[in-house]
CSV table of C-alpha atoms in Angstrom, one decimal:
chain,number,residue,atom,x,y,z
A,4,UNK,CA,-98.0,21.7,22.6
A,5,UNK,CA,-100.1,23.6,20.1
A,6,UNK,CA,-100.5,21.8,16.7
A,7,UNK,CA,-98.9,24.7,14.9
A,8,UNK,CA,-95.6,24.3,16.9
A,9,UNK,CA,-95.8,20.5,16.7
A,10,UNK,CA,-95.9,20.8,12.9
A,11,UNK,CA,-93.1,23.3,12.9
A,12,UNK,CA,-90.9,21.0,15.0
A,13,UNK,CA,-91.6,18.0,12.9
A,14,UNK,CA,-90.8,19.9,9.7
A,15,UNK,CA,-87.6,21.4,11.3
A,16,UNK,CA,-86.4,18.0,12.5
A,17,UNK,CA,-86.9,16.4,9.1
A,18,UNK,CA,-85.2,19.4,7.4
A,19,UNK,CA,-82.3,19.2,9.8
A,20,UNK,CA,-81.8,15.5,9.3
A,21,UNK,CA,-81.8,16.0,5.6
A,22,UNK,CA,-79.2,18.8,5.9
A,23,UNK,CA,-77.0,16.7,8.2
A,24,UNK,CA,-77.0,13.8,5.8
A,25,UNK,CA,-76.1,16.2,2.9
A,26,UNK,CA,-73.2,17.7,4.9
A,27,UNK,CA,-71.8,14.2,5.5
A,28,UNK,CA,-71.9,13.5,1.8
A,29,UNK,CA,-70.4,16.9,0.9
A,30,UNK,CA,-67.6,17.1,3.4
A,31,UNK,CA,-66.8,13.4,3.8
A,32,UNK,CA,-67.1,12.2,0.1
A,33,UNK,CA,-67.2,15.1,-2.3
A,34,UNK,CA,-65.0,17.7,-0.6
A,35,UNK,CA,-62.8,15.9,2.0
A,36,UNK,CA,-60.6,18.2,4.1
A,37,UNK,CA,-58.7,20.3,3.2
A,38,UNK,CA,-60.2,20.4,-0.3
A,39,UNK,CA,-63.4,22.2,0.9
A,40,UNK,CA,-61.3,25.1,2.0
A,41,UNK,CA,-59.2,25.0,-1.2
A,42,UNK,CA,-62.3,25.6,-3.4
A,43,UNK,CA,-64.2,27.7,-0.9
A,44,UNK,CA,-67.3,25.5,-0.6
A,45,UNK,CA,-67.9,25.5,3.1
A,46,UNK,CA,-69.6,28.9,3.4
A,47,UNK,CA,-71.8,28.3,0.4
A,48,UNK,CA,-72.9,24.9,1.7
A,49,UNK,CA,-73.9,26.3,5.1
A,50,UNK,CA,-75.8,29.2,3.5
A,51,UNK,CA,-77.7,26.9,1.1
A,52,UNK,CA,-78.6,24.3,3.7
A,53,UNK,CA,-79.2,26.9,6.4
A,54,UNK,CA,-81.7,28.8,4.4
A,55,UNK,CA,-83.4,25.7,3.1
A,56,UNK,CA,-83.7,24.2,6.7
A,57,UNK,CA,-85.1,27.4,8.2
A,58,UNK,CA,-87.4,28.8,5.5
A,59,UNK,CA,-89.5,25.6,5.1
A,60,UNK,CA,-90.4,25.1,8.8
A,61,UNK,CA,-91.0,28.8,9.3
A,62,UNK,CA,-93.5,28.8,6.4
A,63,UNK,CA,-95.2,25.8,7.9
A,64,UNK,CA,-95.4,27.7,11.2
A,65,UNK,CA,-97.0,30.6,9.4
A,66,UNK,CA,-99.6,28.8,7.3
A,67,UNK,CA,-100.5,25.9,9.7
A,68,UNK,CA,-104.1,26.0,11.0
A,69,UNK,CA,-105.6,22.6,11.9
A,70,UNK,CA,-109.0,23.3,10.3
A,71,UNK,CA,-107.8,25.3,7.3
A,72,UNK,CA,-109.4,23.8,4.1
A,73,UNK,CA,-106.3,24.3,2.0
A,74,UNK,CA,-103.8,23.1,4.6
A,75,UNK,CA,-102.7,20.0,2.7
A,76,UNK,CA,-102.2,22.0,-0.4
A,77,UNK,CA,-100.3,24.7,1.3
A,78,UNK,CA,-98.0,22.2,3.0
A,79,UNK,CA,-97.5,20.3,-0.2
A,80,UNK,CA,-96.5,23.5,-2.0
A,81,UNK,CA,-94.1,24.4,0.8
A,82,UNK,CA,-92.5,21.0,0.8
A,83,UNK,CA,-92.3,20.9,-2.9
A,84,UNK,CA,-90.6,24.3,-3.1
A,85,UNK,CA,-88.2,23.3,-0.3
A,86,UNK,CA,-87.3,20.1,-2.1
A,87,UNK,CA,-86.8,21.9,-5.4
A,88,UNK,CA,-84.5,24.5,-3.7
A,89,UNK,CA,-82.7,21.7,-1.8
A,90,UNK,CA,-82.2,19.7,-5.0
A,91,UNK,CA,-80.8,22.6,-6.9
A,92,UNK,CA,-78.4,23.3,-4.1
A,93,UNK,CA,-77.2,19.7,-4.0
A,94,UNK,CA,-76.8,19.7,-7.8
A,95,UNK,CA,-74.8,22.9,-7.6
A,96,UNK,CA,-72.5,21.3,-5.0
A,97,UNK,CA,-72.1,18.1,-7.0
A,98,UNK,CA,-71.1,20.1,-10.1
A,99,UNK,CA,-68.3,21.7,-8.2
A,100,UNK,CA,-67.0,18.6,-6.5
A,101,UNK,CA,-63.3,17.8,-6.9
A,102,UNK,CA,-63.0,14.8,-9.2
A,103,UNK,CA,-59.3,14.7,-10.2
A,104,UNK,CA,-56.0,15.6,-8.4
A,105,UNK,CA,-53.7,15.9,-11.4
A,106,UNK,CA,-49.9,16.1,-11.4
A,107,UNK,CA,-48.9,18.4,-14.3
A,108,UNK,CA,-45.3,19.4,-15.1
A,109,UNK,CA,-44.2,20.4,-11.6
A,110,UNK,CA,-47.3,20.7,-9.4
A,111,UNK,CA,-50.7,19.2,-8.7
A,112,UNK,CA,-54.0,20.8,-9.8
A,113,UNK,CA,-57.4,20.2,-8.3
A,114,UNK,CA,-59.9,19.7,-11.1
A,115,UNK,CA,-63.6,20.2,-10.3
A,116,UNK,CA,-66.4,18.4,-12.1
A,117,UNK,CA,-67.5,21.4,-14.1
A,118,UNK,CA,-63.9,22.1,-15.2
A,119,UNK,CA,-63.4,18.7,-16.9
A,120,UNK,CA,-63.2,18.9,-20.7
A,121,UNK,CA,-65.4,16.0,-21.9
A,122,UNK,CA,-65.1,16.6,-25.7
A,123,UNK,CA,-62.5,13.8,-26.1
A,124,UNK,CA,-63.5,11.6,-23.1
A,125,UNK,CA,-63.8,8.6,-25.4
A,126,UNK,CA,-60.1,8.8,-26.1
A,127,UNK,CA,-59.2,8.6,-22.4
A,128,UNK,CA,-57.9,5.4,-20.8
A,129,UNK,CA,-60.8,3.5,-19.2
A,130,UNK,CA,-59.7,4.4,-15.7
A,131,UNK,CA,-60.2,8.1,-16.5
A,132,UNK,CA,-63.5,8.1,-18.4
A,133,UNK,CA,-65.8,8.6,-15.5
A,134,UNK,CA,-66.0,11.3,-12.8
A,135,UNK,CA,-65.9,9.9,-9.3
A,136,UNK,CA,-68.8,10.4,-6.9
A,137,UNK,CA,-67.0,9.1,-3.8
A,138,UNK,CA,-64.0,11.5,-3.7
A,139,UNK,CA,-61.3,12.8,-6.0
A,140,UNK,CA,-59.0,10.4,-7.8
A,141,UNK,CA,-55.3,10.8,-8.6
A,142,UNK,CA,-53.9,11.1,-12.1
A,143,UNK,CA,-51.0,12.7,-14.0
A,144,UNK,CA,-51.1,14.6,-17.3
A,145,UNK,CA,-48.7,13.0,-19.6
A,146,UNK,CA,-45.8,15.0,-20.9
A,147,UNK,CA,-45.4,15.8,-24.6
A,148,UNK,CA,-42.8,13.5,-26.1
A,149,UNK,CA,-42.0,15.7,-29.2
A,150,UNK,CA,-42.0,19.4,-30.0
A,151,UNK,CA,-44.9,18.9,-32.3
A,152,UNK,CA,-47.0,17.3,-29.6
A,153,UNK,CA,-46.1,20.1,-27.2
A,154,UNK,CA,-47.2,22.7,-29.8
A,155,UNK,CA,-50.4,20.8,-30.4
A,156,UNK,CA,-51.3,20.6,-26.7
A,157,UNK,CA,-50.4,24.3,-26.2
A,158,UNK,CA,-52.6,25.3,-29.2
A,159,UNK,CA,-55.5,23.2,-28.0
A,160,UNK,CA,-55.2,24.9,-24.6
A,161,UNK,CA,-55.1,28.4,-26.1
A,162,UNK,CA,-58.0,27.8,-28.5
A,163,UNK,CA,-60.3,25.9,-26.1
A,164,UNK,CA,-59.2,27.8,-22.9
A,165,UNK,CA,-58.7,24.4,-21.2
A,166,UNK,CA,-55.6,23.5,-19.3
A,167,UNK,CA,-54.0,20.1,-19.9
A,168,UNK,CA,-54.9,19.0,-16.4
A,169,UNK,CA,-58.6,19.3,-17.3
A,170,UNK,CA,-58.4,16.9,-20.2
A,171,UNK,CA,-58.8,13.2,-19.3
A,172,UNK,CA,-57.6,12.0,-22.6
A,173,UNK,CA,-54.1,13.3,-21.5
A,174,UNK,CA,-54.2,11.4,-18.2
A,175,UNK,CA,-51.9,8.5,-17.2
A,176,UNK,CA,-51.5,6.7,-13.9
A,177,UNK,CA,-49.6,8.8,-11.3
A,178,UNK,CA,-46.9,6.1,-11.2
A,179,UNK,CA,-46.0,6.9,-14.8
A,180,UNK,CA,-44.8,10.4,-13.7
A,181,UNK,CA,-42.9,9.2,-10.6
A,182,UNK,CA,-39.6,10.5,-11.9
A,183,UNK,CA,-41.0,14.0,-12.5
A,184,UNK,CA,-42.6,13.9,-9.1
A,185,UNK,CA,-39.3,13.1,-7.4
A,186,UNK,CA,-37.4,15.6,-9.5
A,187,UNK,CA,-39.8,18.5,-8.7
A,188,UNK,CA,-40.6,17.7,-5.1
A,189,UNK,CA,-39.2,20.1,-2.5
A,190,UNK,CA,-37.9,19.5,1.0
A,191,UNK,CA,-40.3,20.0,3.9
A,192,UNK,CA,-38.0,22.6,5.3
A,193,UNK,CA,-39.1,25.0,2.6
A,194,UNK,CA,-42.6,25.1,4.1
A,195,UNK,CA,-41.3,27.0,7.2
A,196,UNK,CA,-41.0,30.1,4.9
A,197,UNK,CA,-44.8,30.2,4.4
A,198,UNK,CA,-46.3,28.7,7.5
A,199,UNK,CA,-45.9,29.3,11.2
A,200,UNK,CA,-43.7,26.9,13.2
A,201,UNK,CA,-46.7,25.8,15.3
A,202,UNK,CA,-49.0,25.1,12.3
A,203,UNK,CA,-46.2,23.3,10.4
A,204,UNK,CA,-45.3,21.1,13.4
A,205,UNK,CA,-49.0,20.2,14.1
A,206,UNK,CA,-49.6,19.1,10.5
A,207,UNK,CA,-46.3,17.3,9.9
A,208,UNK,CA,-46.3,15.2,13.0
A,209,UNK,CA,-49.3,13.3,11.7
A,210,UNK,CA,-47.3,12.2,8.6
A,211,UNK,CA,-43.8,11.1,9.8
A,212,UNK,CA,-43.2,9.2,6.6
A,213,UNK,CA,-43.4,12.4,4.4
A,214,UNK,CA,-40.1,14.0,3.5
A,215,UNK,CA,-41.0,16.2,0.6
A,216,UNK,CA,-43.9,18.2,-0.9
A,217,UNK,CA,-45.4,19.6,-4.0
A,218,UNK,CA,-48.0,22.4,-4.3
A,219,UNK,CA,-51.6,21.8,-5.4
A,220,UNK,CA,-53.3,24.6,-7.1
A,221,UNK,CA,-57.1,25.1,-6.5
A,222,UNK,CA,-59.7,27.8,-7.3
A,223,UNK,CA,-59.5,29.7,-4.0
A,224,UNK,CA,-56.2,28.8,-2.3
A,225,UNK,CA,-53.4,26.3,-2.8
A,226,UNK,CA,-52.7,23.4,-0.5
A,227,UNK,CA,-49.8,21.1,0.0
A,228,UNK,CA,-49.3,17.5,-1.1
A,229,UNK,CA,-46.9,15.6,1.2
A,230,UNK,CA,-44.8,13.0,-0.5
A,231,UNK,CA,-42.3,10.2,0.3
A,232,UNK,CA,-39.7,11.3,-2.2
A,233,UNK,CA,-37.9,8.0,-2.9
A,234,UNK,CA,-41.0,6.1,-3.7
A,235,UNK,CA,-42.9,9.1,-5.1
A,236,UNK,CA,-45.8,8.0,-3.0
A,237,UNK,CA,-48.5,10.5,-2.0
A,238,UNK,CA,-48.8,10.6,1.7
A,239,UNK,CA,-51.5,13.2,2.3
A,240,UNK,CA,-53.0,16.5,1.2
A,241,UNK,CA,-52.7,19.1,4.0
A,242,UNK,CA,-53.8,22.6,4.7
A,243,UNK,CA,-50.4,24.2,4.5
A,244,UNK,CA,-49.3,27.1,2.2
A,245,UNK,CA,-46.8,25.8,-0.4
A,246,UNK,CA,-45.7,29.4,-1.1
A,247,UNK,CA,-46.6,33.0,-0.2
């Protein structure tokens, strides 16, 4: 094999391995199914990694000449640029990772890292002061207990343009809102209005303990949270339409 093609294959293999590891982190930890589809990250990830994996090795194939005086410098520049582009892509993906799945009023909201309002993070309960790197965590936005508090929360949301589900200082454990979860959950039969019978049957047979659901809002499309109504226990998040 010619040295040029050997260098190309080595670079391609290294780039492919790095991309594969990144995809494992992205789709297994940061954006577990079906959340990747809910925020529309899959296509962006494949484009970013695909371009990064291809361009570096192709440039190596173009510039590689065994006796070229500047070969080491050229390869160093290519690898440096590739790593910089790769690092920027990974950073972008990390900024969009789902960090909180928040029950608010009568539904869940998927909150991504860049959406979290950190201005009053020091006022949040200890469990809600950090943004997870190993998958989204569950929380509930506490209800206003007085009309004055409700007005204050609404005013803050209007002025800052931040929804209550994006404010960790308003978070409480999901169990604290169990009564509201039970009260607002809907029977699984309602899902048949928005999903085909085959799709619904395929998803629900995996979770026989679920007997109710709530919608989860996300940036691209909503998904469905399956619930055991009596215990208000979260069973799973599934790729079903909770409404038309």
